mmCIF file of C-alpha atoms in Angstrom:
data_model
loop_
_atom_site.group_PDB
_atom_site.id
_atom_site.type_symbol
_atom_site.label_atom_id
_atom_site.label_comp_id
_atom_site.label_asym_id
_atom_site.label_seq_id
_atom_site.Cartn_x
_atom_site.Cartn_y
_atom_site.Cartn_z
ATOM 1 C CA MET A 1 -10.303 -0.293 14.045
ATOM 2 C CA LEU A 2 -10.509 -3.046 11.430
ATOM 3 C CA LEU A 3 -12.987 -4.950 13.583
ATOM 4 C CA GLY A 4 -15.113 -1.810 13.800
ATOM 5 C CA VAL A 5 -14.991 -1.337 10.008
ATOM 6 C CA VAL A 6 -15.948 -4.982 9.392
ATOM 7 C CA SER A 7 -18.863 -4.642 11.808
ATOM 8 C CA LEU A 8 -20.062 -1.411 10.196
ATOM 9 C CA VAL A 9 -19.802 -2.861 6.676
ATOM 10 C CA PHE A 10 -21.790 -5.931 7.715
ATOM 11 C CA ILE A 11 -24.512 -3.854 9.400
ATOM 12 C CA MET A 12 -24.834 -1.526 6.392
ATOM 13 C CA PHE A 13 -25.133 -4.213 3.730
ATOM 14 C CA GLN A 14 -26.507 -7.258 5.544
ATOM 15 C CA GLY A 15 -27.828 -6.025 8.861
ATOM 16 C CA PHE A 16 -30.947 -4.481 7.352
ATOM 17 C CA GLY A 17 -33.040 -5.470 4.374
ATOM 18 C CA ASP A 18 -32.577 -8.501 2.147
ATOM 19 C CA PRO A 19 -29.630 -8.333 -0.317
ATOM 20 C CA ALA A 20 -31.011 -11.315 -2.213
ATOM 21 C CA ARG A 21 -34.331 -9.549 -2.838
ATOM 22 C CA LEU A 22 -32.561 -6.314 -3.830
ATOM 23 C CA LEU A 23 -30.368 -8.202 -6.265
ATOM 24 C CA VAL A 24 -33.063 -10.100 -8.181
ATOM 25 C CA GLY A 25 -35.830 -7.508 -7.707
ATOM 26 C CA GLN A 26 -39.423 -8.052 -6.746
ATOM 27 C CA THR A 27 -40.038 -10.337 -9.734
ATOM 28 C CA GLY A 28 -37.272 -12.830 -8.898
ATOM 29 C CA ASP A 29 -38.317 -16.459 -8.519
ATOM 30 C CA LYS A 30 -38.140 -18.151 -5.124
ATOM 31 C CA LYS A 31 -35.529 -20.745 -6.150
ATOM 32 C CA THR A 32 -33.054 -18.065 -7.277
ATOM 33 C CA ILE A 33 -33.577 -16.047 -4.104
ATOM 34 C CA ASP A 34 -33.110 -19.147 -1.918
ATOM 35 C CA ASN A 35 -29.834 -20.005 -3.693
ATOM 36 C CA ILE A 36 -28.490 -16.497 -3.150
ATOM 37 C CA ARG A 37 -29.588 -16.498 0.485
ATOM 38 C CA ARG A 38 -27.874 -19.857 1.062
ATOM 39 C CA ASP A 39 -24.654 -18.703 -0.609
ATOM 40 C CA LEU A 40 -24.532 -15.543 1.556
ATOM 41 C CA TYR A 41 -25.692 -17.360 4.722
ATOM 42 C CA LEU A 42 -28.808 -15.183 4.752
ATOM 43 C CA ASP A 43 -30.839 -18.175 5.913
ATOM 44 C CA GLN A 44 -28.910 -18.075 9.219
ATOM 45 C CA PRO A 45 -29.547 -15.841 12.276
ATOM 46 C CA LYS A 46 -27.935 -12.393 12.084
ATOM 47 C CA TRP A 47 -25.313 -13.137 14.755
ATOM 48 C CA LYS A 48 -24.245 -16.269 12.897
ATOM 49 C CA GLN A 49 -24.132 -14.378 9.591
ATOM 50 C CA PHE A 50 -21.712 -11.914 11.192
ATOM 51 C CA VAL A 51 -19.506 -14.677 12.648
ATOM 52 C CA LEU A 52 -19.347 -16.405 9.256
ATOM 53 C CA TYR A 53 -18.560 -13.118 7.485
ATOM 54 C CA LEU A 54 -15.830 -12.377 10.033
ATOM 55 C CA ASP A 55 -14.425 -15.863 9.457
ATOM 56 C CA ASP A 56 -14.344 -15.186 5.703
ATOM 57 C CA VAL A 57 -12.538 -11.838 5.819
ATOM 58 C CA SER A 58 -10.158 -12.718 8.662
ATOM 59 C CA PRO A 59 -6.699 -14.123 7.805
ATOM 60 C CA ILE A 60 -7.038 -16.499 10.809
ATOM 61 C CA CYS A 61 -9.997 -18.787 10.275
ATOM 62 C CA VAL A 62 -11.816 -22.052 10.917
ATOM 63 C CA HIS A 63 -13.399 -23.601 7.813
ATOM 64 C CA SER A 64 -14.787 -26.942 6.810
ATOM 65 C CA LYS A 65 -13.042 -28.940 4.117
ATOM 66 C CA ASN A 66 -16.000 -28.403 1.779
ATOM 67 C CA ASP A 67 -15.895 -24.611 2.309
ATOM 68 C CA ILE A 68 -12.179 -24.507 1.508
ATOM 69 C CA GLU A 69 -12.755 -26.327 -1.780
ATOM 70 C CA ARG A 70 -15.951 -24.463 -2.696
ATOM 71 C CA LYS A 71 -14.515 -21.010 -1.994
ATOM 72 C CA GLN A 72 -11.062 -21.935 -3.366
ATOM 73 C CA LEU A 73 -9.369 -20.516 -0.286
ATOM 74 C CA GLN A 74 -5.618 -20.045 -0.465
ATOM 75 C CA GLY A 75 -3.501 -20.504 2.659
ATOM 76 C CA PHE A 76 -2.194 -23.054 5.152
ATOM 77 C CA PHE A 77 -4.730 -25.312 6.886
ATOM 78 C CA ILE A 78 -4.432 -28.071 9.478
ATOM 79 C CA GLY A 79 -7.007 -30.427 10.996
ATOM 80 C CA GLY A 80 -9.664 -32.897 9.912
ATOM 81 C CA ASN A 81 -13.076 -31.961 8.562
ATOM 82 C CA ARG A 82 -12.963 -28.646 10.468
ATOM 83 C CA LYS A 83 -9.651 -27.015 9.634
ATOM 84 C CA PHE A 84 -7.827 -24.187 11.381
ATOM 85 C CA GLY A 85 -5.751 -22.068 9.065
ATOM 86 C CA ILE A 86 -4.068 -18.865 7.981
ATOM 87 C CA LYS A 87 -5.373 -17.702 4.612
ATOM 88 C CA ILE A 88 -5.729 -14.830 2.197
ATOM 89 C CA PRO A 89 -8.948 -13.046 3.275
ATOM 90 C CA TYR A 90 -11.952 -14.224 1.291
ATOM 91 C CA LEU A 91 -14.113 -11.285 0.188
ATOM 92 C CA ARG A 92 -16.677 -13.544 -1.495
ATOM 93 C CA LYS A 93 -17.670 -13.435 -5.168
ATOM 94 C CA SER A 94 -19.081 -10.687 -7.356
ATOM 95 C CA TYR A 95 -22.775 -11.041 -8.140
ATOM 96 C CA GLN A 96 -22.228 -9.837 -11.702
ATOM 97 C CA THR A 97 -18.945 -11.400 -12.875
ATOM 98 C CA LYS A 98 -18.867 -14.410 -10.510
ATOM 99 C CA LYS A 99 -15.156 -13.674 -9.973
ATOM 100 C CA ASN A 100 -13.563 -13.452 -6.529
ATOM 101 C CA VAL A 101 -13.911 -9.908 -5.213
ATOM 102 C CA SER A 102 -10.248 -9.900 -4.161
ATOM 103 C CA ALA A 103 -9.226 -10.591 -7.783
ATOM 104 C CA VAL A 104 -11.525 -7.833 -9.082
ATOM 105 C CA LEU A 105 -10.146 -5.280 -6.608
ATOM 106 C CA MET A 106 -6.505 -6.284 -7.073
ATOM 107 C CA GLU A 107 -6.878 -5.588 -10.793
ATOM 108 C CA ALA A 108 -8.181 -2.090 -10.006
ATOM 109 C CA LEU A 109 -5.910 -1.264 -7.033
ATOM 110 C CA PRO A 110 -2.778 -0.340 -9.078
ATOM 111 C CA GLY A 111 -4.756 2.342 -10.916
ATOM 112 C CA THR A 112 -6.015 3.916 -7.683
ATOM 113 C CA LEU A 113 -2.585 3.788 -6.023
ATOM 114 C CA LEU A 114 -0.931 5.284 -9.105
ATOM 115 C CA LEU A 115 -3.458 8.120 -9.173
ATOM 116 C CA ALA A 116 -3.239 8.791 -5.413
ATOM 117 C CA ILE A 117 0.594 8.723 -5.383
ATOM 118 C CA ALA A 118 0.823 11.063 -8.387
ATOM 119 C CA ALA A 119 -1.701 13.488 -6.869
ATOM 120 C CA MET A 120 -0.009 13.416 -3.465
ATOM 121 C CA LEU A 121 3.469 13.850 -4.959
ATOM 122 C CA PHE A 122 2.267 16.879 -6.906
ATOM 123 C CA ALA A 123 0.502 18.329 -3.841
ATOM 124 C CA THR A 124 3.431 17.684 -1.483
ATOM 125 C CA VAL A 125 6.253 19.107 -3.594
ATOM 126 C CA ILE A 126 4.364 22.188 -4.808
ATOM 127 C CA GLY A 127 2.573 22.712 -1.471
ATOM 128 C CA ILE A 128 5.750 22.686 0.640
ATOM 129 C CA LEU A 129 7.587 25.016 -1.770
ATOM 130 C CA LEU A 130 4.651 27.467 -1.858
ATOM 131 C CA GLY A 131 4.286 27.318 1.937
ATOM 132 C CA VAL A 132 7.975 28.049 2.480
ATOM 133 C CA LEU A 133 7.880 30.873 -0.071
ATOM 134 C CA ALA A 134 4.807 32.415 1.576
ATOM 135 C CA ALA A 135 6.419 32.249 5.039
ATOM 136 C CA VAL A 136 9.739 33.726 3.909
ATOM 137 C CA LYS A 137 7.978 36.465 1.904
ATOM 138 C CA LYS A 138 5.385 37.178 4.600
ATOM 139 C CA GLY A 139 3.327 40.310 3.944
ATOM 140 C CA THR A 140 4.273 40.547 0.258
ATOM 141 C CA TRP A 141 2.069 39.928 -2.775
ATOM 142 C CA MET A 142 3.519 36.405 -3.007
ATOM 143 C CA ASP A 143 2.245 35.588 0.473
ATOM 144 C CA THR A 144 -1.181 37.118 -0.166
ATOM 145 C CA SER A 145 -1.581 35.343 -3.508
ATOM 146 C CA THR A 146 -0.572 31.993 -2.018
ATOM 147 C CA VAL A 147 -3.021 32.299 0.878
ATOM 148 C CA PHE A 148 -5.855 33.357 -1.452
ATOM 149 C CA ALA A 149 -5.157 30.492 -3.873
ATOM 150 C CA SER A 150 -5.005 27.935 -1.030
ATOM 151 C CA ILE A 151 -8.365 29.111 0.369
ATOM 152 C CA ALA A 152 -9.903 28.786 -3.105
ATOM 153 C CA GLY A 153 -8.413 25.296 -3.441
ATOM 154 C CA ILE A 154 -9.814 24.137 -0.101
ATOM 155 C CA SER A 155 -13.268 25.466 -0.961
ATOM 156 C CA ALA A 156 -13.534 23.594 -4.271
ATOM 157 C CA PRO A 157 -14.951 20.036 -4.022
ATOM 158 C CA SER A 158 -13.018 17.438 -6.049
ATOM 159 C CA PHE A 159 -16.042 16.274 -8.044
ATOM 160 C CA PHE A 160 -16.881 19.864 -9.062
ATOM 161 C CA MET A 161 -13.295 20.635 -10.066
ATOM 162 C CA ALA A 162 -13.138 17.342 -11.986
ATOM 163 C CA ILE A 163 -16.061 18.394 -14.191
ATOM 164 C CA ILE A 164 -14.616 21.877 -14.815
ATOM 165 C CA ILE A 165 -11.058 20.652 -15.504
ATOM 166 C CA ALA A 166 -12.218 17.767 -17.695
ATOM 167 C CA PHE A 167 -14.345 20.098 -19.822
ATOM 168 C CA LEU A 168 -11.783 22.921 -19.975
ATOM 169 C CA PHE A 169 -8.616 20.938 -20.726
ATOM 170 C CA GLY A 170 -10.169 17.850 -22.294
ATOM 171 C CA VAL A 171 -12.671 19.592 -24.604
ATOM 172 C CA VAL A 172 -12.194 23.363 -24.957
ATOM 173 C CA LEU A 173 -8.373 23.368 -24.949
ATOM 174 C CA HIS A 174 -7.914 19.864 -26.339
ATOM 175 C CA PRO A 175 -6.311 21.091 -29.610
ATOM 176 C CA TYR A 176 -3.540 22.665 -27.494
ATOM 177 C CA THR A 177 -3.226 20.260 -24.535
ATOM 178 C CA HIS A 178 -3.896 17.029 -26.473
ATOM 179 C CA LEU A 179 -5.293 15.621 -23.217
ATOM 180 C CA ASN A 180 -8.263 13.275 -23.338
ATOM 181 C CA LEU A 181 -11.537 13.892 -21.538
ATOM 182 C CA THR A 182 -11.461 10.323 -20.222
ATOM 183 C CA GLY A 183 -8.846 7.591 -20.207
ATOM 184 C CA SER A 184 -7.257 5.050 -17.917
ATOM 185 C CA TRP A 185 -3.650 4.362 -16.904
ATOM 186 C CA PHE A 186 -3.371 1.792 -19.647
ATOM 187 C CA ASP A 187 -4.426 1.463 -23.272
ATOM 188 C CA ILE A 188 -4.971 -1.755 -25.205
ATOM 189 C CA ASP A 189 -3.099 -2.507 -28.397
ATOM 190 C CA GLU A 190 -5.708 -3.068 -31.127
ATOM 191 C CA VAL A 191 -3.574 -5.704 -32.846
ATOM 192 C CA THR A 192 -2.135 -7.784 -29.982
ATOM 193 C CA GLY A 193 -4.707 -6.944 -27.294
ATOM 194 C CA GLU A 194 -1.901 -6.281 -24.792
ATOM 195 C CA LYS A 195 -2.082 -3.500 -22.199
ATOM 196 C CA TYR A 196 0.535 -0.740 -22.164
ATOM 197 C CA LEU A 197 1.127 2.153 -19.757
ATOM 198 C CA THR A 198 -0.295 5.563 -20.771
ATOM 199 C CA LEU A 199 0.822 8.211 -18.286
ATOM 200 C CA LYS A 200 -0.609 11.105 -20.334
ATOM 201 C CA ASN A 201 -4.081 10.202 -19.113
ATOM 202 C CA LEU A 202 -2.846 10.598 -15.522
ATOM 203 C CA ILE A 203 -2.287 14.362 -15.764
ATOM 204 C CA LEU A 204 -5.858 15.675 -15.470
ATOM 205 C CA PRO A 205 -7.188 13.337 -12.730
ATOM 206 C CA ALA A 206 -3.975 13.654 -10.669
ATOM 207 C CA PHE A 207 -4.046 17.449 -10.941
ATOM 208 C CA THR A 208 -7.742 17.514 -9.978
ATOM 209 C CA LEU A 209 -7.279 15.176 -7.041
ATOM 210 C CA GLY A 210 -4.205 17.050 -5.796
ATOM 211 C CA ILE A 211 -5.781 20.528 -5.608
ATOM 212 C CA ARG A 212 -7.307 20.255 -2.102
ATOM 213 C CA PRO A 213 -4.328 18.558 -0.385
ATOM 214 C CA LEU A 214 -2.053 21.068 -2.138
ATOM 215 C CA ALA A 215 -4.010 23.916 -0.542
ATOM 216 C CA ILE A 216 -3.953 22.278 2.919
ATOM 217 C CA ILE A 217 -0.213 21.495 2.773
ATOM 218 C CA THR A 218 0.569 25.046 1.622
ATOM 219 C CA GLN A 219 -1.283 26.607 4.561
ATOM 220 C CA LEU A 220 0.144 24.177 7.130
ATOM 221 C CA THR A 221 3.699 24.653 5.853
ATOM 222 C CA ARG A 222 3.337 28.430 5.926
ATOM 223 C CA SER A 223 1.887 28.448 9.445
ATOM 224 C CA SER A 224 4.451 26.006 10.809
ATOM 225 C CA MET A 225 7.356 27.793 9.130
ATOM 226 C CA LEU A 226 6.286 31.177 10.546
ATOM 227 C CA ASP A 227 6.317 29.663 14.025
ATOM 228 C CA VAL A 228 9.726 28.026 13.563
ATOM 229 C CA LEU A 229 11.369 31.075 11.960
ATOM 230 C CA ASN A 230 10.733 33.025 15.181
ATOM 231 C CA GLN A 231 12.642 30.500 17.333
ATOM 232 C CA ASP A 232 15.948 31.398 19.010
ATOM 233 C CA TYR A 233 17.976 28.682 17.266
ATOM 234 C CA ILE A 234 17.076 30.164 13.868
ATOM 235 C CA ARG A 235 18.423 33.550 14.926
ATOM 236 C CA THR A 236 21.516 31.788 16.244
ATOM 237 C CA ALA A 237 22.011 30.030 12.906
ATOM 238 C CA TYR A 238 21.882 33.370 11.098
ATOM 239 C CA ALA A 239 24.291 34.872 13.643
ATOM 240 C CA LYS A 240 26.798 32.092 12.888
ATOM 241 C CA GLY A 241 26.841 33.200 9.262
ATOM 242 C CA LEU A 242 24.963 30.275 7.723
ATOM 243 C CA ARG A 243 23.437 30.888 4.313
ATOM 244 C CA LYS A 244 19.738 31.750 4.246
ATOM 245 C CA ARG A 245 18.914 28.721 2.079
ATOM 246 C CA THR A 246 20.691 26.409 4.541
ATOM 247 C CA VAL A 247 18.851 27.878 7.525
ATOM 248 C CA ILE A 248 15.455 27.654 5.853
ATOM 249 C CA PHE A 249 15.642 24.187 4.310
ATOM 250 C CA LYS A 250 18.022 22.343 6.654
ATOM 251 C CA HIS A 251 17.031 23.783 10.048
ATOM 252 C CA ALA A 252 13.656 25.514 9.845
ATOM 253 C CA LEU A 253 11.814 23.273 7.368
ATOM 254 C CA ARG A 254 12.854 20.007 9.020
ATOM 255 C CA ASN A 255 11.438 21.128 12.363
ATOM 256 C CA ALA A 256 8.282 22.455 10.706
ATOM 257 C CA LEU A 257 7.422 19.209 8.894
ATOM 258 C CA ASN A 258 5.615 17.235 11.623
ATOM 259 C CA PRO A 259 2.160 18.778 11.083
ATOM 260 C CA VAL A 260 2.788 18.613 7.341
ATOM 261 C CA ILE A 261 3.516 14.870 7.558
ATOM 262 C CA THR A 262 0.235 14.437 9.403
ATOM 263 C CA ALA A 263 -1.564 16.220 6.574
ATOM 264 C CA ILE A 264 0.275 14.279 3.860
ATOM 265 C CA THR A 265 -0.418 10.850 5.342
ATOM 266 C CA GLY A 266 -3.993 11.734 6.279
ATOM 267 C CA TRP A 267 -4.739 13.194 2.873
ATOM 268 C CA PHE A 268 -3.169 10.253 1.066
ATOM 269 C CA ALA A 269 -5.683 8.023 2.810
ATOM 270 C CA GLU A 270 -8.424 10.538 1.991
ATOM 271 C CA LEU A 271 -7.426 10.502 -1.665
ATOM 272 C CA LEU A 272 -8.195 6.797 -1.865
ATOM 273 C CA ALA A 273 -11.780 7.644 -0.921
ATOM 274 C CA GLY A 274 -11.936 10.992 -2.712
ATOM 275 C CA ALA A 275 -10.689 9.345 -5.893
ATOM 276 C CA PHE A 276 -14.016 7.525 -6.304
ATOM 277 C CA PHE A 277 -15.850 10.319 -8.129
ATOM 278 C CA VAL A 278 -12.732 11.660 -9.849
ATOM 279 C CA GLU A 279 -12.080 8.185 -11.259
ATOM 280 C CA TYR A 280 -15.685 7.906 -12.359
ATOM 281 C CA ILE A 281 -15.713 11.284 -14.102
ATOM 282 C CA PHE A 282 -12.392 10.711 -15.902
ATOM 283 C CA GLY A 283 -13.141 7.042 -16.644
ATOM 284 C CA TRP A 284 -10.030 6.045 -14.672
ATOM 285 C CA GLN A 285 -9.861 2.301 -14.052
ATOM 286 C CA GLY A 286 -9.421 2.104 -10.280
ATOM 287 C CA ILE A 287 -11.195 0.942 -7.145
ATOM 288 C CA GLY A 288 -13.367 4.055 -7.154
ATOM 289 C CA LYS A 289 -14.852 3.446 -10.586
ATOM 290 C CA ILE A 290 -15.234 -0.277 -9.849
ATOM 291 C CA THR A 291 -17.108 0.564 -6.625
ATOM 292 C CA VAL A 292 -19.442 3.132 -8.208
ATOM 293 C CA ASP A 293 -20.242 0.669 -11.007
ATOM 294 C CA ALA A 294 -20.881 -2.035 -8.381
ATOM 295 C CA LEU A 295 -23.251 0.263 -6.480
ATOM 296 C CA GLU A 296 -25.241 0.911 -9.642
ATOM 297 C CA LYS A 297 -25.548 -2.858 -10.185
ATOM 298 C CA LEU A 298 -26.178 -3.661 -6.481
ATOM 299 C CA ASP A 299 -23.018 -5.793 -6.463
ATOM 300 C CA TYR A 300 -22.603 -5.583 -2.686
ATOM 301 C CA PRO A 301 -19.628 -7.959 -2.209
ATOM 302 C CA VAL A 302 -17.482 -5.689 -4.405
ATOM 303 C CA VAL A 303 -18.571 -2.596 -2.454
ATOM 304 C CA MET A 304 -17.952 -4.298 0.895
ATOM 305 C CA GLY A 305 -14.528 -5.494 -0.248
ATOM 306 C CA SER A 306 -13.475 -2.054 -1.493
ATOM 307 C CA VAL A 307 -14.406 -0.473 1.858
ATOM 308 C CA LEU A 308 -12.356 -3.066 3.760
ATOM 309 C CA ILE A 309 -9.309 -2.640 1.504
ATOM 310 C CA SER A 310 -9.512 1.155 1.806
ATOM 311 C CA ALA A 311 -9.686 0.819 5.611
ATOM 312 C CA CYS A 312 -6.608 -1.441 5.649
ATOM 313 C CA ILE A 313 -4.641 1.041 3.550
ATOM 314 C CA PHE A 314 -5.783 3.900 5.805
ATOM 315 C CA ILE A 315 -4.492 2.082 8.913
ATOM 316 C CA LEU A 316 -1.163 1.185 7.275
ATOM 317 C CA ILE A 317 -0.636 4.800 6.221
ATOM 318 C CA ASN A 318 -1.236 6.042 9.770
ATOM 319 C CA ILE A 319 1.295 3.513 11.097
ATOM 320 C CA LEU A 320 3.747 4.801 8.472
ATOM 321 C CA ALA A 321 3.089 8.356 9.686
ATOM 322 C CA ASP A 322 4.120 7.407 13.239
ATOM 323 C CA ILE A 323 7.367 5.953 11.885
ATOM 324 C CA LEU A 324 8.082 9.049 9.792
ATOM 325 C CA TYR A 325 7.615 11.326 12.822
ATOM 326 C CA GLY A 326 10.597 9.672 14.499
ATOM 327 C CA ILE A 327 12.743 9.918 11.368
ATOM 328 C CA VAL A 328 12.017 13.580 10.665
ATOM 329 C CA ASP A 329 12.045 14.745 14.292
ATOM 330 C CA PRO A 330 14.240 12.626 16.636
ATOM 331 C CA ARG A 331 12.638 14.364 19.651
ATOM 332 C CA VAL A 332 9.502 12.251 19.094
ATOM 333 C CA ARG A 333 11.469 9.062 19.903
ATOM 334 C CA ASN A 334 12.504 10.343 23.345
#
């Protein structure tokens, strides 16, 4: 999957057109364009450009001694002039800041992870509780209200809800909520210049980002719980005199969680991509805002690096989902 993502990223940003010409514009001088083309290997055939790009982003690589020094690669290398090594993937340098893309993205990654984890935690806890409540109270006003609210939540795009929520709670109701229209996960001390954590700014973007997964998790939990509650072993548990709370949360919910885990892990990965516009609207310093800014400035290495990092996280989360299946439901291991 990673190989496919790397190939797609290369084709999108270097397979067609001339990044050097796009960067400097039609009025750029020939010497500047030639330097950019040489730095990005654009003066080589397309197949060789792809091999060199793959060698850069791969942790297992073959580089010349000059390339290792010029790119400041970090890792373990053996050999003479052509060295074989294991290194930290090299995502090249930003056109605008001239900093390594990996350094730029690592500075922004904590903000995106913090936002995604907060949104997913909110969606998971509230979504599971609402889903269980709707299943247990099937046919009542609680069930109907929950289903209606979840449908509304699924239908609302994150970027649209971000604008509405930012305006409503950050402007109209600001005297009561004291929440800012925009703000990142850190503020800077005006005297010392040091960064300090500001979790208050997390509330609005996390709430906005968590609305759609909350709606999905609520519906999946309700559907799965209704199926499980009709099983024979649930009736047996009630017949043995177990408390209703014990039957619902210890027996029924545990066996109903597999599809919910799929939704949670899948949506967590989706949040990393969906956070792009939410971060941009709320001014949240994360990979999303960095990527949108890079697109506006045609800073392609940053965009390419953010796509690759998001793909890696997506794959790791799906591996984690497979592990969680076995923990939650031992039948999966058999």
